[in-house]
PDB file of N, CA and C in Angstrom:
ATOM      1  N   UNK J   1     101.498 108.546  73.058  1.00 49.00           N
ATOM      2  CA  UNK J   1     101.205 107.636  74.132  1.00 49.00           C
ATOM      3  C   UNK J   1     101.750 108.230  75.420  1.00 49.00           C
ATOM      4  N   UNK J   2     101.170 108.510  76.632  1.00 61.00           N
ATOM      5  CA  UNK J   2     101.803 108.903  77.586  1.00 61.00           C
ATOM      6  C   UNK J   2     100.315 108.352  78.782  1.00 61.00           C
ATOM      7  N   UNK J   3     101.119 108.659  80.186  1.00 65.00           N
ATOM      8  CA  UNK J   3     100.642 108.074  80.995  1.00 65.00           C
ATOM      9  C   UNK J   3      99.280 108.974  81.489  1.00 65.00           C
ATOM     10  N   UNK J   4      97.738 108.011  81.843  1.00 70.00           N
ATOM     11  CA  UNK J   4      96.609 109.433  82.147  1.00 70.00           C
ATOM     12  C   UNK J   4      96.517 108.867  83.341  1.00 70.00           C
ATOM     13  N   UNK J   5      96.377 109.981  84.124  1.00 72.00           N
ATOM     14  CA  UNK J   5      96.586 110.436  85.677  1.00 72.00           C
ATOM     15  C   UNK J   5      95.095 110.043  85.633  1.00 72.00           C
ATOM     16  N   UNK J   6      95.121 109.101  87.101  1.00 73.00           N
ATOM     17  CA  UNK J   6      93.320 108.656  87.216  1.00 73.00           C
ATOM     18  C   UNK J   6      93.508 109.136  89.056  1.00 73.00           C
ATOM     19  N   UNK J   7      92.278 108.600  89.355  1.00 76.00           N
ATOM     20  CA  UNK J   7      91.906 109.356  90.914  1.00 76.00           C
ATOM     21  C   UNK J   7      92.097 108.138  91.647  1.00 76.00           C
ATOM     22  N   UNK J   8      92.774 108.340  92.702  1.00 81.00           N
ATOM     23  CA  UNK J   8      94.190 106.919  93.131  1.00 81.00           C
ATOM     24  C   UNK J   8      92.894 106.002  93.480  1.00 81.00           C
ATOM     25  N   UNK J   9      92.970 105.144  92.867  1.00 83.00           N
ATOM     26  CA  UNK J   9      92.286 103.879  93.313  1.00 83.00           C
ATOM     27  C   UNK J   9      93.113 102.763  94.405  1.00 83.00           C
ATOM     28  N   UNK J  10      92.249 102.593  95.529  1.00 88.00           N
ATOM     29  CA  UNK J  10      92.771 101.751  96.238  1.00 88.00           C
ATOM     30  C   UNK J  10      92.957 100.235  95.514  1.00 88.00           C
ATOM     31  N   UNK J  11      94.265  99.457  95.821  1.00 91.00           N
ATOM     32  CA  UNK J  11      94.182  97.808  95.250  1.00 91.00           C
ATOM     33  C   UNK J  11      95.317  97.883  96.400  1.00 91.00           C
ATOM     34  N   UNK J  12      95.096  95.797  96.467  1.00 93.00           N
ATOM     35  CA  UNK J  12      95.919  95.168  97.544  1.00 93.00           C
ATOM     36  C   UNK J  12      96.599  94.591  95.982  1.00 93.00           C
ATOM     37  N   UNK J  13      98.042  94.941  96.505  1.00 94.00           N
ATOM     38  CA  UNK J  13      99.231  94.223  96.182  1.00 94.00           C
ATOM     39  C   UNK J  13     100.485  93.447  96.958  1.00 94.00           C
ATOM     40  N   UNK J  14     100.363  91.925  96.154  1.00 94.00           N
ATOM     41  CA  UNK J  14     101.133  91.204  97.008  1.00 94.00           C
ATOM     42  C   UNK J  14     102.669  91.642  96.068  1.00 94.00           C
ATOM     43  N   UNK J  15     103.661  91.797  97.493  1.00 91.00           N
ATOM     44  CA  UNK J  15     104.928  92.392  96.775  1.00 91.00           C
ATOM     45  C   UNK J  15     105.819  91.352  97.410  1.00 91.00           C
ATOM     46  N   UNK J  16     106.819  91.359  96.713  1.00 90.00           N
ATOM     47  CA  UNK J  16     108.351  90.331  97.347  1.00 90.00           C
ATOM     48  C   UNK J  16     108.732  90.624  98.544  1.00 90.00           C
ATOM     49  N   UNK J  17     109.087  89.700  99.340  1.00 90.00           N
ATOM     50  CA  UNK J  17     108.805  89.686 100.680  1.00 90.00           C
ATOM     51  C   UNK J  17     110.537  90.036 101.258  1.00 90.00           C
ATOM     52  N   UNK J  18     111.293  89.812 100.176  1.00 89.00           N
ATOM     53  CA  UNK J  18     112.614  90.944  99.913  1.00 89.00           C
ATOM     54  C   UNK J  18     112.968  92.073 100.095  1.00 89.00           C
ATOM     55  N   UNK J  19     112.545  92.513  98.210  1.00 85.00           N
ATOM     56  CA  UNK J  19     113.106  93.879  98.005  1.00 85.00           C
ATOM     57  C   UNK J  19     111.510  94.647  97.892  1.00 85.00           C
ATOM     58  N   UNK J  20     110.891  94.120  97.856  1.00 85.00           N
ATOM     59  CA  UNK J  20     109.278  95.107  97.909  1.00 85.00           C
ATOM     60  C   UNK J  20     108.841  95.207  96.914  1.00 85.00           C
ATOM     61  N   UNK J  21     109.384  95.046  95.746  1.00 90.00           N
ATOM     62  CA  UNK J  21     108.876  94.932  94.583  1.00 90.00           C
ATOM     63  C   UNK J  21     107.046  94.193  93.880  1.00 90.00           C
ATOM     64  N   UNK J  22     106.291  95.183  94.033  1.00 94.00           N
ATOM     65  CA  UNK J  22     105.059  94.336  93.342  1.00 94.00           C
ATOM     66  C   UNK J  22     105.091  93.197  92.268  1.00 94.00           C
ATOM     67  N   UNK J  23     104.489  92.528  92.985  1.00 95.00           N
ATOM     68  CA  UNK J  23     104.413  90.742  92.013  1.00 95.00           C
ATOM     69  C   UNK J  23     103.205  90.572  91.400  1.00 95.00           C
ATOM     70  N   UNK J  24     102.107  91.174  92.481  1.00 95.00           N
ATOM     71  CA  UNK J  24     100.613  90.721  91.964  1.00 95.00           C
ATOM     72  C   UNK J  24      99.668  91.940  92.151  1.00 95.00           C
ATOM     73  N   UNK J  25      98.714  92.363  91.196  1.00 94.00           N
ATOM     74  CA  UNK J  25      97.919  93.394  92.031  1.00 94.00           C
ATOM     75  C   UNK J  25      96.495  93.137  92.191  1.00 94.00           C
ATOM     76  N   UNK J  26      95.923  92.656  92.883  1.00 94.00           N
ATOM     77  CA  UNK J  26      94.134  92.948  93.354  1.00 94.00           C
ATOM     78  C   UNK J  26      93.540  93.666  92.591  1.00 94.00           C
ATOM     79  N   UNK J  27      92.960  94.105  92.049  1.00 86.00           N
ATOM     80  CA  UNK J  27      91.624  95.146  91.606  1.00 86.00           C
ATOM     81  C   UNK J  27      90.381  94.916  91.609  1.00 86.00           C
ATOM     82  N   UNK J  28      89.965  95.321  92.525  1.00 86.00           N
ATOM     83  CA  UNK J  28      88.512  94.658  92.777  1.00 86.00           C
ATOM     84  C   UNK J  28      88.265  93.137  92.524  1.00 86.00           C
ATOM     85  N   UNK J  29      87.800  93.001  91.839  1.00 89.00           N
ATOM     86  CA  UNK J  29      88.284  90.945  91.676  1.00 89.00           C
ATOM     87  C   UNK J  29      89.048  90.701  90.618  1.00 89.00           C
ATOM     88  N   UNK J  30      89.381  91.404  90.062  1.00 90.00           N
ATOM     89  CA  UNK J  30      90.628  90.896  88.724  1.00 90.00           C
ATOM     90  C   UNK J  30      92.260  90.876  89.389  1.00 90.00           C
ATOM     91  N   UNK J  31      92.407  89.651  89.169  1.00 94.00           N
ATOM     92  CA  UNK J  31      94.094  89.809  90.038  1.00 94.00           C
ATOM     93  C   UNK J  31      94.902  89.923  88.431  1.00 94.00           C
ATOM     94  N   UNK J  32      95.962  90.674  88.322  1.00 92.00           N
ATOM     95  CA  UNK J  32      96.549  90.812  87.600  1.00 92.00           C
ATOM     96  C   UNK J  32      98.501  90.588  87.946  1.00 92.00           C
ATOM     97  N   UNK J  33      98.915  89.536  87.235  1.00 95.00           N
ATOM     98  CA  UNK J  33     100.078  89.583  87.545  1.00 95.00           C
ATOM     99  C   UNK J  33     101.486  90.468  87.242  1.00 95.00           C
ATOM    100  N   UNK J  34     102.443  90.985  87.451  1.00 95.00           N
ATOM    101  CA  UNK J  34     103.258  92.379  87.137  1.00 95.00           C
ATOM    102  C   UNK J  34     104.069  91.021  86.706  1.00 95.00           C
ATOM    103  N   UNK J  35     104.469  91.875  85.221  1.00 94.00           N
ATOM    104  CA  UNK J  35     105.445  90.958  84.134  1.00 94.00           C
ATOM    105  C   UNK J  35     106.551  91.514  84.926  1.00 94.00           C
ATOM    106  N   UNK J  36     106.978  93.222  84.633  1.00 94.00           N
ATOM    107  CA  UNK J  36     107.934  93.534  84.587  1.00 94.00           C
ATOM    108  C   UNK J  36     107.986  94.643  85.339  1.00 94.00           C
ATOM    109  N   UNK J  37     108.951  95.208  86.403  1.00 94.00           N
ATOM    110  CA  UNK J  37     109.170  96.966  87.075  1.00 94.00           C
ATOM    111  C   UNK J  37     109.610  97.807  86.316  1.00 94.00           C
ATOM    112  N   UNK J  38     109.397  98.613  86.005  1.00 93.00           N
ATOM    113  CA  UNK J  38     109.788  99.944  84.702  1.00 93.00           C
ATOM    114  C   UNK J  38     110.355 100.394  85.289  1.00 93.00           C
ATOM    115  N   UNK J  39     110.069 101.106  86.503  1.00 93.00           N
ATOM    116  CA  UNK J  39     110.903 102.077  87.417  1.00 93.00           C
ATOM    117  C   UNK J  39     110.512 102.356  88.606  1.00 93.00           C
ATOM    118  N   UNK J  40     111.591 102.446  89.530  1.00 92.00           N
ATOM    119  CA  UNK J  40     111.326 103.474  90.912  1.00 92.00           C
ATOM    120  C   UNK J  40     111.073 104.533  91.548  1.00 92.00           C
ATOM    121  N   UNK J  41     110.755 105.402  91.848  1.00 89.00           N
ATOM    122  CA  UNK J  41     110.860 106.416  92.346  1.00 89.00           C
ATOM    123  C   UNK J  41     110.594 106.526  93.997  1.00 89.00           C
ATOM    124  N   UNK J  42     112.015 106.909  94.666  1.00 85.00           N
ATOM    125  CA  UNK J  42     111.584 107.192  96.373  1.00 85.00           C
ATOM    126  C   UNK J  42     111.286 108.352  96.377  1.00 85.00           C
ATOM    127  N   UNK J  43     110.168 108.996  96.983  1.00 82.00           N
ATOM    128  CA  UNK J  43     109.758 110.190  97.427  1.00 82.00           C
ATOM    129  C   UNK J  43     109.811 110.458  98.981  1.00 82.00           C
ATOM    130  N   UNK J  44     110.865 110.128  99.493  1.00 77.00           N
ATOM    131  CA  UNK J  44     110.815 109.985 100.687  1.00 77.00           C
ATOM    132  C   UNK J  44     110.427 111.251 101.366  1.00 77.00           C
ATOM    133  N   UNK J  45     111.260 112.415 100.871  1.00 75.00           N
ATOM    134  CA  UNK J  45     111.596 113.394 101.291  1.00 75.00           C
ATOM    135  C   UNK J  45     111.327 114.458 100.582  1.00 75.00           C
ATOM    136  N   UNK J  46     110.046 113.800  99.911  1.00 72.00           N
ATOM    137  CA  UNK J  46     109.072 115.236  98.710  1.00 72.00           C
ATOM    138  C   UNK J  46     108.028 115.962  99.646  1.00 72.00           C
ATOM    139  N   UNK J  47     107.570 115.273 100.820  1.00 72.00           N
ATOM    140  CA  UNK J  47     106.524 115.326 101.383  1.00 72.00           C
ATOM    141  C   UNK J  47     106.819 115.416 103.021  1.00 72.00           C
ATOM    142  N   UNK J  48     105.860 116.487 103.605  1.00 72.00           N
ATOM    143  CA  UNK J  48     105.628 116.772 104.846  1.00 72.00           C
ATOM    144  C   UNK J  48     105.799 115.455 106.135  1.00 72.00           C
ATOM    145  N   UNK J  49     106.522 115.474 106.984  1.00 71.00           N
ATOM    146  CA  UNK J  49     105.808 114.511 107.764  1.00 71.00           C
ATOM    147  C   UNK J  49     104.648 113.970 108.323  1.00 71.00           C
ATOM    148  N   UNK J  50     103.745 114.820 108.228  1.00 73.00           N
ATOM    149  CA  UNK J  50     102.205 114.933 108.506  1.00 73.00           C
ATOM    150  C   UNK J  50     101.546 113.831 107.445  1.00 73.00           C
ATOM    151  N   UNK J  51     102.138 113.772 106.166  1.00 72.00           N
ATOM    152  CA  UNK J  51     101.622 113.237 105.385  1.00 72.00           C
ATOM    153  C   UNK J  51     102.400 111.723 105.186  1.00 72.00           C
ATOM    154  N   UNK J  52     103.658 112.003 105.068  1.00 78.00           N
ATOM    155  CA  UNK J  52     104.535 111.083 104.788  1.00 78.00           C
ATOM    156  C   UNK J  52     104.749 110.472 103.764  1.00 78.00           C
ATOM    157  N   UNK J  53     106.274 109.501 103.873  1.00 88.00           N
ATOM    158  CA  UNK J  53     106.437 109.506 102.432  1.00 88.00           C
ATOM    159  C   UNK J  53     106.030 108.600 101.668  1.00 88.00           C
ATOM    160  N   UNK J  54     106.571 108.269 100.093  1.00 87.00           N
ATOM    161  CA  UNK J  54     105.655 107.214  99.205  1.00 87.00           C
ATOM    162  C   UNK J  54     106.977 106.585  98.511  1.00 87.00           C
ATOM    163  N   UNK J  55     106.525 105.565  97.348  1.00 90.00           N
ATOM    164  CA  UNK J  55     107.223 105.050  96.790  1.00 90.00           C
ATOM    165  C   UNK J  55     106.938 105.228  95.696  1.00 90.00           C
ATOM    166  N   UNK J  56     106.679 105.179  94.591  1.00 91.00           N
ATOM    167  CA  UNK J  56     106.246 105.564  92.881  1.00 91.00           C
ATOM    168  C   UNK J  56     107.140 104.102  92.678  1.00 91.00           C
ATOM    169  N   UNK J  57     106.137 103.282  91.734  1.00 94.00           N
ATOM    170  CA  UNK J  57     106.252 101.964  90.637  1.00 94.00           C
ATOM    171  C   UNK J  57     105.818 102.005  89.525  1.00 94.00           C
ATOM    172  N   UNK J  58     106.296 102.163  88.545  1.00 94.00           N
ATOM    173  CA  UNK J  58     105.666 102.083  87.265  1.00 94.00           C
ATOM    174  C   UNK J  58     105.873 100.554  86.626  1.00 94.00           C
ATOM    175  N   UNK J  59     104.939  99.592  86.893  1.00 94.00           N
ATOM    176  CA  UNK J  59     104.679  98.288  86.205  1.00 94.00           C
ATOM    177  C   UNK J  59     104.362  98.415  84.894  1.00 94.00           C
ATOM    178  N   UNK J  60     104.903  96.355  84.072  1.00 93.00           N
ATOM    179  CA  UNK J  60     103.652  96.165  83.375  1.00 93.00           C
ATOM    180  C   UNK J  60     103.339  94.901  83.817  1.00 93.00           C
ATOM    181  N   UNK J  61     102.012  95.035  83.212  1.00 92.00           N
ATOM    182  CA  UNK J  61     101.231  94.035  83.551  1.00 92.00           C
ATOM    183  C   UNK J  61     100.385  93.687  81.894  1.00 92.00           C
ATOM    184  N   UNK J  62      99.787  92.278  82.186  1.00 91.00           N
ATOM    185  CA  UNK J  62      98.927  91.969  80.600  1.00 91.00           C
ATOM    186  C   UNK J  62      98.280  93.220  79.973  1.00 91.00           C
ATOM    187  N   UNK J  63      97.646  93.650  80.479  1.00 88.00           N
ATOM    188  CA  UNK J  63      96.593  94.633  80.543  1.00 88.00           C
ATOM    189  C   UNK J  63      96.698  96.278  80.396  1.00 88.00           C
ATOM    190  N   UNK J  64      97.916  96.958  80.779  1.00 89.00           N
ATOM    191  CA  UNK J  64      98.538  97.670  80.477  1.00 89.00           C
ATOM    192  C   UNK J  64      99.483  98.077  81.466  1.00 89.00           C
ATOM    193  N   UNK J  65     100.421  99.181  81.006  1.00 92.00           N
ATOM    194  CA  UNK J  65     101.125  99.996  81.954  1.00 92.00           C
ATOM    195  C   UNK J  65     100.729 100.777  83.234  1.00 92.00           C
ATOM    196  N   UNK J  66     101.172 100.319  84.606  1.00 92.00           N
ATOM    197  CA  UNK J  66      99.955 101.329  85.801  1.00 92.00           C
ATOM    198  C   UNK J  66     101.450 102.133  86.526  1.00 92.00           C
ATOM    199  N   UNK J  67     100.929 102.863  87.046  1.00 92.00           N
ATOM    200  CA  UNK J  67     101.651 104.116  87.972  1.00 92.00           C
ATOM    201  C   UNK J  67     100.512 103.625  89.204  1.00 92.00           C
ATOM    202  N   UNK J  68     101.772 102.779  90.272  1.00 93.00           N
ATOM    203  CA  UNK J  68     101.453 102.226  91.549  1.00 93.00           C
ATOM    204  C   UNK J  68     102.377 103.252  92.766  1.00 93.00           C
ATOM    205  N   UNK J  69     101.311 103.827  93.707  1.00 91.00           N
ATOM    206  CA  UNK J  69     102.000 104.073  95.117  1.00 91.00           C
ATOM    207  C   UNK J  69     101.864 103.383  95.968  1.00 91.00           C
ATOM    208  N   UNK J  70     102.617 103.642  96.434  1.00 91.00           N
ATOM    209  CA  UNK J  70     102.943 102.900  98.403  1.00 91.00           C
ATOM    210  C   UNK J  70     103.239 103.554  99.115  1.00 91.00           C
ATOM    211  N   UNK J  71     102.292 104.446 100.036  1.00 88.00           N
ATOM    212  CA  UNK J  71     102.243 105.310 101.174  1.00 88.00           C
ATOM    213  C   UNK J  71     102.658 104.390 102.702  1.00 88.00           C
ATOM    214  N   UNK J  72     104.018 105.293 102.495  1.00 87.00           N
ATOM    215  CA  UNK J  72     104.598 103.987 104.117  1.00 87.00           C
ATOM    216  C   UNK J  72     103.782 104.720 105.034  1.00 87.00           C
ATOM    217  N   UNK J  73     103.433 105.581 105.460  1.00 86.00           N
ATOM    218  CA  UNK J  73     102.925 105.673 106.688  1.00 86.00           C
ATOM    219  C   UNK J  73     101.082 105.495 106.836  1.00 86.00           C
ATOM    220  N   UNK J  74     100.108 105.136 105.944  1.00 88.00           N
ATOM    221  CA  UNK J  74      99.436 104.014 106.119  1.00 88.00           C
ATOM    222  C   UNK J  74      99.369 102.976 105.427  1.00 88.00           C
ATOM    223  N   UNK J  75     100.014 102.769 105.109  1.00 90.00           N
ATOM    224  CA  UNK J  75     100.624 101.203 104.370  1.00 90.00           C
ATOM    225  C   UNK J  75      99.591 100.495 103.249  1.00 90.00           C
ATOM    226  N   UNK J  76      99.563 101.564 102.362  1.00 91.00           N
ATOM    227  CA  UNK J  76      98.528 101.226 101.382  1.00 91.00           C
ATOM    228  C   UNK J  76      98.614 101.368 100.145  1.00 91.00           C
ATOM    229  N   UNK J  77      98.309 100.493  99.087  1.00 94.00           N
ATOM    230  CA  UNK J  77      98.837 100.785  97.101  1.00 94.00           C
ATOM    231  C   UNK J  77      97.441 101.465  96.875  1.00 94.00           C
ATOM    232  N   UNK J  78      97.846 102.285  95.722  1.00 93.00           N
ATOM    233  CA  UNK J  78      96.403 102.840  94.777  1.00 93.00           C
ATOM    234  C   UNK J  78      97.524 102.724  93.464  1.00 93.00           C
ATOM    235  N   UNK J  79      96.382 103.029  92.492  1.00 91.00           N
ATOM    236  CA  UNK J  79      96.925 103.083  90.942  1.00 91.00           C
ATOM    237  C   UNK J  79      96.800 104.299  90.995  1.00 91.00           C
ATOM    238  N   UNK J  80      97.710 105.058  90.557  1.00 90.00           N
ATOM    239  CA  UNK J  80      97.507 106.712  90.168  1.00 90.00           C
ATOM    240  C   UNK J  80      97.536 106.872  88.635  1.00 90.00           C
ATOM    241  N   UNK J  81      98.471 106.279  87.610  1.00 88.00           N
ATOM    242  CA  UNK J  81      98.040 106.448  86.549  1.00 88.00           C
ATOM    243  C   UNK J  81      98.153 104.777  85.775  1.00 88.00           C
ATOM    244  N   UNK J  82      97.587 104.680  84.332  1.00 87.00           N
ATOM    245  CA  UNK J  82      97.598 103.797  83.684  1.00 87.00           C
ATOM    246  C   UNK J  82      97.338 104.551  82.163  1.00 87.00           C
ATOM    247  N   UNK J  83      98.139 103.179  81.437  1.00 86.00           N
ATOM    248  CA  UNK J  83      97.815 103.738  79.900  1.00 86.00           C
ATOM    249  C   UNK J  83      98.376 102.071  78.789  1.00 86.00           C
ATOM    250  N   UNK J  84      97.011 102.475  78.786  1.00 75.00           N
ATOM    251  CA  UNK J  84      96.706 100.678  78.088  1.00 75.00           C
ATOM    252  C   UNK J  84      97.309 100.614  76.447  1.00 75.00           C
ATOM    253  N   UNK J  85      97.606 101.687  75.973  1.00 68.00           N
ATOM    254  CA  UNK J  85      98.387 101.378  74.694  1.00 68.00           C
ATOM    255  C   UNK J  85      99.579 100.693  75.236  1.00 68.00           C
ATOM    256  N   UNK J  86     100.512 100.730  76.240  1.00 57.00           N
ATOM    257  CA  UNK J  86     101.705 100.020  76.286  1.00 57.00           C
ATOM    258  C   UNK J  86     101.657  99.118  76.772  1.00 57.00           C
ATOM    259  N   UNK J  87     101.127  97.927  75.867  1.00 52.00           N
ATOM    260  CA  UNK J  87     100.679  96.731  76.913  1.00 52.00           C
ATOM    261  C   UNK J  87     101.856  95.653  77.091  1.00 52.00           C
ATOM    262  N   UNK J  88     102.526  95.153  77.750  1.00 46.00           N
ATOM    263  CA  UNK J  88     103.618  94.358  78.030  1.00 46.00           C
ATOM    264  C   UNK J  88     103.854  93.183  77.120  1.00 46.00           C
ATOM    265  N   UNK J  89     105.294  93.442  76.348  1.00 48.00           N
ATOM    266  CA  UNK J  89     105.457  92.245  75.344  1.00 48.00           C
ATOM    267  C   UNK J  89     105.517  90.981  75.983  1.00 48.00           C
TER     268      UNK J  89
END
């Protein structure tokens, strides 16, 4: 079981108005709610300023496990990977 790298799909995610944490994610019309955060990753400082930096989320959700970014400098989520065998107890 491991995670398959897909081609970043754009989705609107509503996140905690806190710590930033994704709560809900959009996908085209299926809203899916995030049970649980697996992990973080700041990439602040992996990447060029030209490009700028991201955040890495690995959720679950009903449906399966997704690999979510958040590009701060245009302020936007895609799914980069998912893998539906680990579907959230």
């Amino acid at each position: 079981m491991a995670m398959i790298r897909v081609e970043p799909v754009q989705v609107q995610v509503r996140a905690d108005w806190f710590d930033g944490r994704p709560r809900e994610i959009t996908w085209q019309t299926r809203r899916l709610p995030v049970t649980r955060v697996v992990g973080v990753r700041d990439e602040t400082a992996a990447f060029p300023v030209i490009v700028g930096p991201r955040t890495i989320f690995e959720v679950d959700t009903p449906v399966a496990r997704l690999t979510l970014s958040y590009r701060h400098r245009t302020r936007r989520w895609a799914i980069e990977g998912m893998d539906e065998r680990r579907r959230a107890a």
